[in-house]
CSV table of C-alpha atoms in Angstrom, one decimal:
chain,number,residue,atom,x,y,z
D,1,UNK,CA,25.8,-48.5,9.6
D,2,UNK,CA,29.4,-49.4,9.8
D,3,UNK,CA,31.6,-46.9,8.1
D,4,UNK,CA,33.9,-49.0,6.0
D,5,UNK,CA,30.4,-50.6,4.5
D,6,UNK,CA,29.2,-47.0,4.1
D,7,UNK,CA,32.6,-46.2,1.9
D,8,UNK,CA,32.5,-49.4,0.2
D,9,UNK,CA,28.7,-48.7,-0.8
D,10,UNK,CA,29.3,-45.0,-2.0
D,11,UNK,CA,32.7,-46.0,-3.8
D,12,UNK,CA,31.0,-48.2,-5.7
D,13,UNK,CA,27.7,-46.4,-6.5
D,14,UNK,CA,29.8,-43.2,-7.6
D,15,UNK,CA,31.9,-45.7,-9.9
D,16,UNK,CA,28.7,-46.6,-11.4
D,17,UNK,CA,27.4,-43.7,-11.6
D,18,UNK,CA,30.2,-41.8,-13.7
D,19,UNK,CA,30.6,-44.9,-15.9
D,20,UNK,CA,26.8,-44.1,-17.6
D,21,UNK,CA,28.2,-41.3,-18.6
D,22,UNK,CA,30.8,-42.6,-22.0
D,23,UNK,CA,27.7,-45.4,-21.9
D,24,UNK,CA,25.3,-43.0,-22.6
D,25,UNK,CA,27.7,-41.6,-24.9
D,26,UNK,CA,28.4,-44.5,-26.8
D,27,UNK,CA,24.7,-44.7,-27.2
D,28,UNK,CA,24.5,-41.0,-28.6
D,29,UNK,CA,21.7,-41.0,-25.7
D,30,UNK,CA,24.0,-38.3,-23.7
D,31,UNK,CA,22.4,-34.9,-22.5
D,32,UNK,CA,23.3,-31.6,-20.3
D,33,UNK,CA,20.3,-33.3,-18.1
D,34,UNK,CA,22.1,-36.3,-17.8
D,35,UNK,CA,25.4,-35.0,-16.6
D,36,UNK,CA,23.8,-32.3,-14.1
D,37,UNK,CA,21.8,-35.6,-12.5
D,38,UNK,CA,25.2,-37.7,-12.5
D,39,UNK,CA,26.9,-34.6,-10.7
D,40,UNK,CA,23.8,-34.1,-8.4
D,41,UNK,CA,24.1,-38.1,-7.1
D,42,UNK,CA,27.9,-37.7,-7.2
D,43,UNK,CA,27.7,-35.3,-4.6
D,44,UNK,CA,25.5,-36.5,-2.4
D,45,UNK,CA,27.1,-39.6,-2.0
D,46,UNK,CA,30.7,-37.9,-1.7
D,47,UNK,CA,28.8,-36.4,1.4
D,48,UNK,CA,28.2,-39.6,2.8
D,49,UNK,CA,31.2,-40.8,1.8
D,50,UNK,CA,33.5,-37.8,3.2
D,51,UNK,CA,31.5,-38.0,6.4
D,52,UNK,CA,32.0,-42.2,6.8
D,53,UNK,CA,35.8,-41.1,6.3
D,54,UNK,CA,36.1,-38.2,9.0
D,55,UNK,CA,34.1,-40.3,11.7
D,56,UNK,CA,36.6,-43.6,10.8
D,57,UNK,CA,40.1,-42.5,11.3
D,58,UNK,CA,39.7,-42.6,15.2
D,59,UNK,CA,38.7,-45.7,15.1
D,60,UNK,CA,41.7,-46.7,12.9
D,61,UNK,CA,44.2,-44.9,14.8
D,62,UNK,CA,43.3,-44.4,18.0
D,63,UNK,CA,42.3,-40.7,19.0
D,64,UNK,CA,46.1,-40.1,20.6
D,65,UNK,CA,47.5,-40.2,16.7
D,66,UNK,CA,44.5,-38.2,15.1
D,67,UNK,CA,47.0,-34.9,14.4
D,68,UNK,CA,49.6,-37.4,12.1
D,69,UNK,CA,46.8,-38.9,10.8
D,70,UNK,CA,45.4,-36.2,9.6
D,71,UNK,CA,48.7,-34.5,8.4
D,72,UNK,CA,49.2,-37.7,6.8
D,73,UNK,CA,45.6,-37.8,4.7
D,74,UNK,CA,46.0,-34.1,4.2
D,75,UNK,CA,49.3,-34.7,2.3
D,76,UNK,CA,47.9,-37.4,0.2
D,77,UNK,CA,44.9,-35.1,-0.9
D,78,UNK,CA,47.3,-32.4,-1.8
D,79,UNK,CA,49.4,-34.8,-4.1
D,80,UNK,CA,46.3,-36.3,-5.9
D,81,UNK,CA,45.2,-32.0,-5.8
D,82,UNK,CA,48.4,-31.7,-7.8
D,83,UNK,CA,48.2,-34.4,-9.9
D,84,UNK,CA,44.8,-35.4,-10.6
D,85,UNK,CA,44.3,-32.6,-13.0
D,86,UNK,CA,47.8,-33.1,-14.5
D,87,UNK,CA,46.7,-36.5,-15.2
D,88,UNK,CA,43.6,-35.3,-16.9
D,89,UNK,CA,44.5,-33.1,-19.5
D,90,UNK,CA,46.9,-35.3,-21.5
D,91,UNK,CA,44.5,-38.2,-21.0
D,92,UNK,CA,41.5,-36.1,-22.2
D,93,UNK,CA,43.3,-35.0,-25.2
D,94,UNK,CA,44.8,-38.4,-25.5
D,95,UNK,CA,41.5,-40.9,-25.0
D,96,UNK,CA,38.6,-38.3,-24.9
D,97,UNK,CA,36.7,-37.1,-22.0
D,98,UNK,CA,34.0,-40.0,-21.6
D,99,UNK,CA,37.3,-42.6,-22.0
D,100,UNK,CA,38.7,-40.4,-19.2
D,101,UNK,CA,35.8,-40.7,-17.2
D,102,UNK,CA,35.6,-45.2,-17.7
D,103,UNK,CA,38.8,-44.4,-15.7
D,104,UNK,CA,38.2,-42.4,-13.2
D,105,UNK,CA,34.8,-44.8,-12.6
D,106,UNK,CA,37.6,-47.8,-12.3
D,107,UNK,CA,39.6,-45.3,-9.9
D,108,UNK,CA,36.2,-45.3,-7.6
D,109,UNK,CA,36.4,-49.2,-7.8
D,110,UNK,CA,39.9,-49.3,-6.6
D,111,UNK,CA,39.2,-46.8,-4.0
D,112,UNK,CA,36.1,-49.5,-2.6
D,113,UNK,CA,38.2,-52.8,-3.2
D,114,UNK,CA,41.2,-51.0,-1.2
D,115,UNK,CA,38.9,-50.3,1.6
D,116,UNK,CA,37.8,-53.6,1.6
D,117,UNK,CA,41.3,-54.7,2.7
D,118,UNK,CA,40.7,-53.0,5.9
D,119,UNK,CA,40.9,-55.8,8.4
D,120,UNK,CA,40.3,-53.7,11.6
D,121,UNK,CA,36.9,-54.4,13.0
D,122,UNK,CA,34.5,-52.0,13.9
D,123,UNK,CA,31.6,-52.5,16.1
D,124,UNK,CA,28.4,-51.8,15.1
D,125,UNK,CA,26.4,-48.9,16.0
D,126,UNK,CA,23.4,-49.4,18.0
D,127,UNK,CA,20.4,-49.4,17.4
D,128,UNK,CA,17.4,-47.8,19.5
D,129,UNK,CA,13.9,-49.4,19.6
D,130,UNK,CA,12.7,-46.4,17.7
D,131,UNK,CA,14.8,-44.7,15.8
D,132,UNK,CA,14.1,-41.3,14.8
D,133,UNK,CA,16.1,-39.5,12.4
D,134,UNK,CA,15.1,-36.2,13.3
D,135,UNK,CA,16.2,-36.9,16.5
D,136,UNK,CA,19.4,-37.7,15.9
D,137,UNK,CA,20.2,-34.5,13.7
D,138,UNK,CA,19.0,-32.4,16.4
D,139,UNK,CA,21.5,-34.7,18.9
D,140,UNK,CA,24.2,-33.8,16.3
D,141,UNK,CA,23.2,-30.1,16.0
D,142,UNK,CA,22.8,-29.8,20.1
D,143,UNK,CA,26.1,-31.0,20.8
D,144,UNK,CA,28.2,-29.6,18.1
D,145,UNK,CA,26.4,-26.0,18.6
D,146,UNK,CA,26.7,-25.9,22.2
D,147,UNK,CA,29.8,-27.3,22.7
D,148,UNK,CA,32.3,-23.8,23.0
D,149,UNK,CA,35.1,-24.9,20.6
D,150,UNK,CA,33.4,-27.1,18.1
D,151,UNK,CA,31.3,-24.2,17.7
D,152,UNK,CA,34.2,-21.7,17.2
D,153,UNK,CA,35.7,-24.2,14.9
D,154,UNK,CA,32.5,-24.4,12.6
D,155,UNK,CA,32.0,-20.7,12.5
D,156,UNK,CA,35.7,-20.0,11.8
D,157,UNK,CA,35.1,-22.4,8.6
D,158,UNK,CA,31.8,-20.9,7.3
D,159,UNK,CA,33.2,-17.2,7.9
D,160,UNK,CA,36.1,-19.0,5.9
D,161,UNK,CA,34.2,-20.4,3.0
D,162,UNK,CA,32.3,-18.1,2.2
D,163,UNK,CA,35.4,-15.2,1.7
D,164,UNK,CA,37.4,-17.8,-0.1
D,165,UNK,CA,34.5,-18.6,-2.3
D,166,UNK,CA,33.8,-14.6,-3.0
D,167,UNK,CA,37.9,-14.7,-3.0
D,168,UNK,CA,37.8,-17.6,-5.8
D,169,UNK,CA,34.9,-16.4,-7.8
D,170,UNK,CA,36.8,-13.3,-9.0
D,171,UNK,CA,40.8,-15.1,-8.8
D,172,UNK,CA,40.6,-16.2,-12.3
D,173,UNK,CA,39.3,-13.3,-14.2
D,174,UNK,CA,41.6,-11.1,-12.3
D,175,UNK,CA,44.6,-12.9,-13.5
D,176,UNK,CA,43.6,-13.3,-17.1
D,177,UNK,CA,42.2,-9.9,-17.5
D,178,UNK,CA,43.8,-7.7,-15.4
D,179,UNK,CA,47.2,-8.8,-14.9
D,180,UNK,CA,47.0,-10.7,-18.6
D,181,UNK,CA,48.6,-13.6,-17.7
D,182,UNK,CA,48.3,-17.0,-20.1
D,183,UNK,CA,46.6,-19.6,-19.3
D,184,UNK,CA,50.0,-22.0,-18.7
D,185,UNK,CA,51.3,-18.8,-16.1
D,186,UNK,CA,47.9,-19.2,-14.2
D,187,UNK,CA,48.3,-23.1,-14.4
D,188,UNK,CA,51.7,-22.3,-12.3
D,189,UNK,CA,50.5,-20.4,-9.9
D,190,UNK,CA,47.3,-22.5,-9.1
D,191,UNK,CA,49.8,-25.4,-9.0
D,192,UNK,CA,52.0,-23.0,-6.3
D,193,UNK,CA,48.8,-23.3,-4.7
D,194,UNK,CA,48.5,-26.5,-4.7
D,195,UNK,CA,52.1,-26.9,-3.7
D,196,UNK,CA,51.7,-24.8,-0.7
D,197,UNK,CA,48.7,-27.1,0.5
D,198,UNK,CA,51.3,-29.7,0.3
D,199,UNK,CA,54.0,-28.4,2.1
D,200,UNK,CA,51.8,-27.3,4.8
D,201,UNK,CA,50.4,-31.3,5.1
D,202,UNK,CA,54.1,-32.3,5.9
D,203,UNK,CA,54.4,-29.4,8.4
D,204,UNK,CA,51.3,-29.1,10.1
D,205,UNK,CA,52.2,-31.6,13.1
D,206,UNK,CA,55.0,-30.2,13.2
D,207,UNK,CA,54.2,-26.8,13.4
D,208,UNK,CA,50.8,-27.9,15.4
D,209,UNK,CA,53.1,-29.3,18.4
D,210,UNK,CA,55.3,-26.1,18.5
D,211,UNK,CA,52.9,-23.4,18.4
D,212,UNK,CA,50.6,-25.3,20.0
D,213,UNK,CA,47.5,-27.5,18.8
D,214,UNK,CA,44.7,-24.9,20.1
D,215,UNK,CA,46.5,-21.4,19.0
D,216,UNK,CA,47.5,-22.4,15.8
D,217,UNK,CA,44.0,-22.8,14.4
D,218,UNK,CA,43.5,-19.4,14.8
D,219,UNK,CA,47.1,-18.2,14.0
D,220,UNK,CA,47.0,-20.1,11.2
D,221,UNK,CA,44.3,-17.4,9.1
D,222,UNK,CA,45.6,-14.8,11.2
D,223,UNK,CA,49.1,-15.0,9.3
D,224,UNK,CA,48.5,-16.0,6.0
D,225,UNK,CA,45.4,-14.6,4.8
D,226,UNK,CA,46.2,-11.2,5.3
D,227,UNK,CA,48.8,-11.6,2.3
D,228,UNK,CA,46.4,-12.3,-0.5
D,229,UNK,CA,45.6,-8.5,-0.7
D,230,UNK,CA,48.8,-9.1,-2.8
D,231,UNK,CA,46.8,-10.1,-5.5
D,232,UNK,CA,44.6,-7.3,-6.3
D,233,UNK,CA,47.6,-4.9,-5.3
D,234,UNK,CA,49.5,-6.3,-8.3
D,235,UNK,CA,50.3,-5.3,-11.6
D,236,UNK,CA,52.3,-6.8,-14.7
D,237,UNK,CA,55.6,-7.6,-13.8
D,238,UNK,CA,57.4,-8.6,-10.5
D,239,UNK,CA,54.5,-8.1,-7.7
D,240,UNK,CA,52.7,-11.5,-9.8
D,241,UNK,CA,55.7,-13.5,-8.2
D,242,UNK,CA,54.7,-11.8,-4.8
D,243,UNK,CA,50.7,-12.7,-5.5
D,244,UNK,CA,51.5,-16.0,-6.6
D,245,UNK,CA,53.5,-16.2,-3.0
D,246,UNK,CA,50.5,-15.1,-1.1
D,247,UNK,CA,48.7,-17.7,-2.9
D,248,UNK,CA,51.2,-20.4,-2.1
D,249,UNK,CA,51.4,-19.4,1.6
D,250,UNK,CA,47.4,-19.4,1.8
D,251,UNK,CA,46.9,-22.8,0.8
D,252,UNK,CA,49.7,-24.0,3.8
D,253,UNK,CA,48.1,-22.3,6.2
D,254,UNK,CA,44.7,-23.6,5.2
D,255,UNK,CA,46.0,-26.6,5.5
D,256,UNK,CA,48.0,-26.8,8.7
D,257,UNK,CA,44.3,-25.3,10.0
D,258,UNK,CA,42.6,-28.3,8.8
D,259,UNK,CA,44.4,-30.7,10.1
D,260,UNK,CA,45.0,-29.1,13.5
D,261,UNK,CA,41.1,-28.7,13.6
D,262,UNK,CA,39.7,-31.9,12.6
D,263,UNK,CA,42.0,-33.2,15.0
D,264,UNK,CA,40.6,-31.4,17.9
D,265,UNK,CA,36.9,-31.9,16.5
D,266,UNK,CA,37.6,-35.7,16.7
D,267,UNK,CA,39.2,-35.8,20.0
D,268,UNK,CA,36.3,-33.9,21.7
D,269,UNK,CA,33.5,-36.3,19.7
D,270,UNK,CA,32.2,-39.6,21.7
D,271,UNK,CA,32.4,-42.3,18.6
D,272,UNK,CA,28.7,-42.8,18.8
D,273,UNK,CA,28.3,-38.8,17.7
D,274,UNK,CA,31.3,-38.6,15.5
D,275,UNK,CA,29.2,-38.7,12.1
D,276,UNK,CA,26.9,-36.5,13.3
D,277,UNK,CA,29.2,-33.6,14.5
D,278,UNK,CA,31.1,-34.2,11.3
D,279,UNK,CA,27.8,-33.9,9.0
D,280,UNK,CA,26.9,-31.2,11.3
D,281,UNK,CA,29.9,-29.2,10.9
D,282,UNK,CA,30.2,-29.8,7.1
D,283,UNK,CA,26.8,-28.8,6.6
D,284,UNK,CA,27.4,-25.4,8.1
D,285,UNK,CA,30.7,-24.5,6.8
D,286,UNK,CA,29.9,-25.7,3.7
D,287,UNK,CA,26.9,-23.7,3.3
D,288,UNK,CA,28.6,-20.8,2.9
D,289,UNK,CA,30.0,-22.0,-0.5
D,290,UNK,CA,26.8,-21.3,-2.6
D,291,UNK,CA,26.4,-18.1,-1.1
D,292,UNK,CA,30.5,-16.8,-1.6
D,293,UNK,CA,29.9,-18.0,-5.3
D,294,UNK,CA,26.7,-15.6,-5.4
D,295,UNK,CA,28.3,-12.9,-3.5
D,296,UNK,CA,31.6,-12.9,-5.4
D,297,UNK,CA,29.7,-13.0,-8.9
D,298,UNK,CA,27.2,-9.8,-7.8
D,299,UNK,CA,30.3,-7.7,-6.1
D,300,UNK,CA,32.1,-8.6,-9.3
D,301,UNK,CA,29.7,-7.6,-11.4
D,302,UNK,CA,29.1,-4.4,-9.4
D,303,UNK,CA,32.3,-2.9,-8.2
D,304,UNK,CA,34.9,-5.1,-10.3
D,305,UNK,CA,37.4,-8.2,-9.5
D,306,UNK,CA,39.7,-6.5,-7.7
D,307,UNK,CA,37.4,-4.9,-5.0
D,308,UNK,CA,35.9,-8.8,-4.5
D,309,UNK,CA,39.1,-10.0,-3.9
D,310,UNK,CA,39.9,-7.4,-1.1
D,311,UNK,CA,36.7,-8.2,0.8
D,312,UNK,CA,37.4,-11.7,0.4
D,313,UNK,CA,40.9,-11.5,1.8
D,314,UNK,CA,39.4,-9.1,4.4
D,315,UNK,CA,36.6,-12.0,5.0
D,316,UNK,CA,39.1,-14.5,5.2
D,317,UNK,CA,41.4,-13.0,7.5
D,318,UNK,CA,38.5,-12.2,10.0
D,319,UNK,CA,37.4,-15.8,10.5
D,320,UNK,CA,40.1,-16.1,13.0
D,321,UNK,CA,38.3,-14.4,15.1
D,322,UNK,CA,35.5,-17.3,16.6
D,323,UNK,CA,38.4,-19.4,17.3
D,324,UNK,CA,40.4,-16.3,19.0
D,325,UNK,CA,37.2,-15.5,21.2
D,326,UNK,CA,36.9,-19.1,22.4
D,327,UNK,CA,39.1,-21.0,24.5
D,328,UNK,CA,41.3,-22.1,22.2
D,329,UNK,CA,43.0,-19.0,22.5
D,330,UNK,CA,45.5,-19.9,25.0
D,331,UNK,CA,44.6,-24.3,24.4
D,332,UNK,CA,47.9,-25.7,23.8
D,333,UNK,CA,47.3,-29.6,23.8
D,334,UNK,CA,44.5,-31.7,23.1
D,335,UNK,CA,42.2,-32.8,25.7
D,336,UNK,CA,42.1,-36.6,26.7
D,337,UNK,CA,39.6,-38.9,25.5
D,338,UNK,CA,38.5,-38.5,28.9
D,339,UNK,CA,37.7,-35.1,28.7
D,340,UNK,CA,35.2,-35.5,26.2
D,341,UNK,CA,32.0,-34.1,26.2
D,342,UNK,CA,29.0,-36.7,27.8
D,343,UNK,CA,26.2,-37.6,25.3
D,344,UNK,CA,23.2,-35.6,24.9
């Protein structure tokens, strides 16, 4: 399918989706069942959705502009990352949560009719005789997994994932029990966070074309992950300004990794396998999120909050290293279109 109709079709279904939720409400027919279902279809058609968006923006752009494109959708992200809950809170306590949630179903319709103002035609995929869809995930798997740096990219992200995850799963308690910080101080520094994510949007091309579009994916982890060992080396008092730094600092260079990354994954994608690569790659890196969670809660559980958080900065701060041992090492520029990969 097209990809604006597959963003169109999952905007609208997720709109409809979340607004059952104040209807079954309204009904009194509302249960925990209910909303774990509604979060489980939510999901999976953000998946498609997310996909359909990564495998567009070449199209949109042309693949010579992907690194400002990026920057640019990165920096929206990190403003709505900012705001979005900001805008929730008073609007909870204001309406209600299932009056919040009719407008964030509305928000979902806005996001489908905006994308139906797309005027920029895109030509349809095409179709083989027999279509197999096993087939084609093992086309996406083949080239994504045997192509050097896309691979290096993907395992840079699930090393990534998963020690942020285990980093994440402990954060929280370690700032409200150990440090005993209030819940408004912990709102700051999770908003620094956020904050640093949005500063390193408006740099990343920037910095990307300076250091170099290759090296700074793995300089990028290499620099700022190290610093969140800050956390669990703090104590009440002035080294929570120097956590909350670290914090800040990890966001940016997450960021200015992203972009630089998904960049270079799109560039080195025919269009015919872009959805596929990007499915492929989200798939892996992404599975690593489940697993952090577990691992953070058992090393939690077993050798305390503080010990997580320095294997997950450690974890973090090693996923450089795929990217480091691959050619991107000493890549400066993109590769032309023309140096894509053939099709499998």
């Amino acid at each position: 399918m097209r990809k604006r109709s597959v963003m169109i079709s999952t905007d609208l279904a997720r709109a409809l989706i979340l607004l059952t939720i104040p209807l079954a409400w309204q009904a009194n027919k509302l249960t925990i069942d209910w909303l774990y279902a509604v979060a489980l279809l939510h999901g999976i058609l953000t998946v498609f959705f997310d996909v359909s968006y990564a495998s567009y923006l070449p199209h949109l752009i042309g693949r010579e502009s992907l690194l400002e494109g990026n920057s640019k959708l990165s920096a929206i992200r990190s403003v709505t990352s900012i705001s979005g809950p900001a805008i929730a809170g008073p609007l909870i306590n204001w309406t209600g949560a299932p009056a919040t949630l009719l407008i964030s179903s509305a928000g979902m319709t806005a996001s489908a009719l905006l994308a139906m103002t797309i005027r920029k035609q895109e030509q349809k995929p095409r179709q083989r005789r027999s279509p197999s869809l096993t087939r084609e995930i093992k086309e996406g798997w083949k080239f994504a997994l045997n192509h050097p740096i896309l691979l290096a990219t993907i395992s840079g992200d699930a090393i990534f994932n998963l020690s942020l995850t285990m980093y994440q799963t402990m954060l929280l308690l370690f700032l409200k029990r150990t440090l005993a910080l209030s819940s408004p101080a912990i709102g700051l520094i999770l908003s620094g966070m956020g904050c640093g994510a949005l500063l390193g949007a408006l740099l990343a091309t920037r910095i990307a074309r300076h250091v170099g579009q290759g090296r700074v994916i793995w300089l990028a982890p290499l620099l700022t992950c190290p610093p969140t060992v800050l956390v669990p080396l703090a104590h009440p008092g002035w080294s929570v300004y120097a956590a909350a730094t670290a914090l800040a600092a990890l966001s940016l260079g997450g960021v200015v990794r992203v972009v630089a990354q998904s960049s270079l994954q799109q560039t080195l994608t025919p269009d015919p396998l872009l959805a596929r690569m990007n499915a492929t790659a989200r798939f892996i890196s992404w599975g690593g999120l489940p697993l952090g969670a577990l691992l953070g809660g058992a090393t939690g559980s077993t050798l305390g909050a503080a010990p997580t958080l320095y294997l997950g900065a450690t974890g973090m701060t090693l996923s450089f290293l795929p990217t480091f041992l691959s050619p991107l090492r000493t890549l400066r520029a993109l590769p032309n279109e023309r140096d894509q990969e053939p099709l499998p």
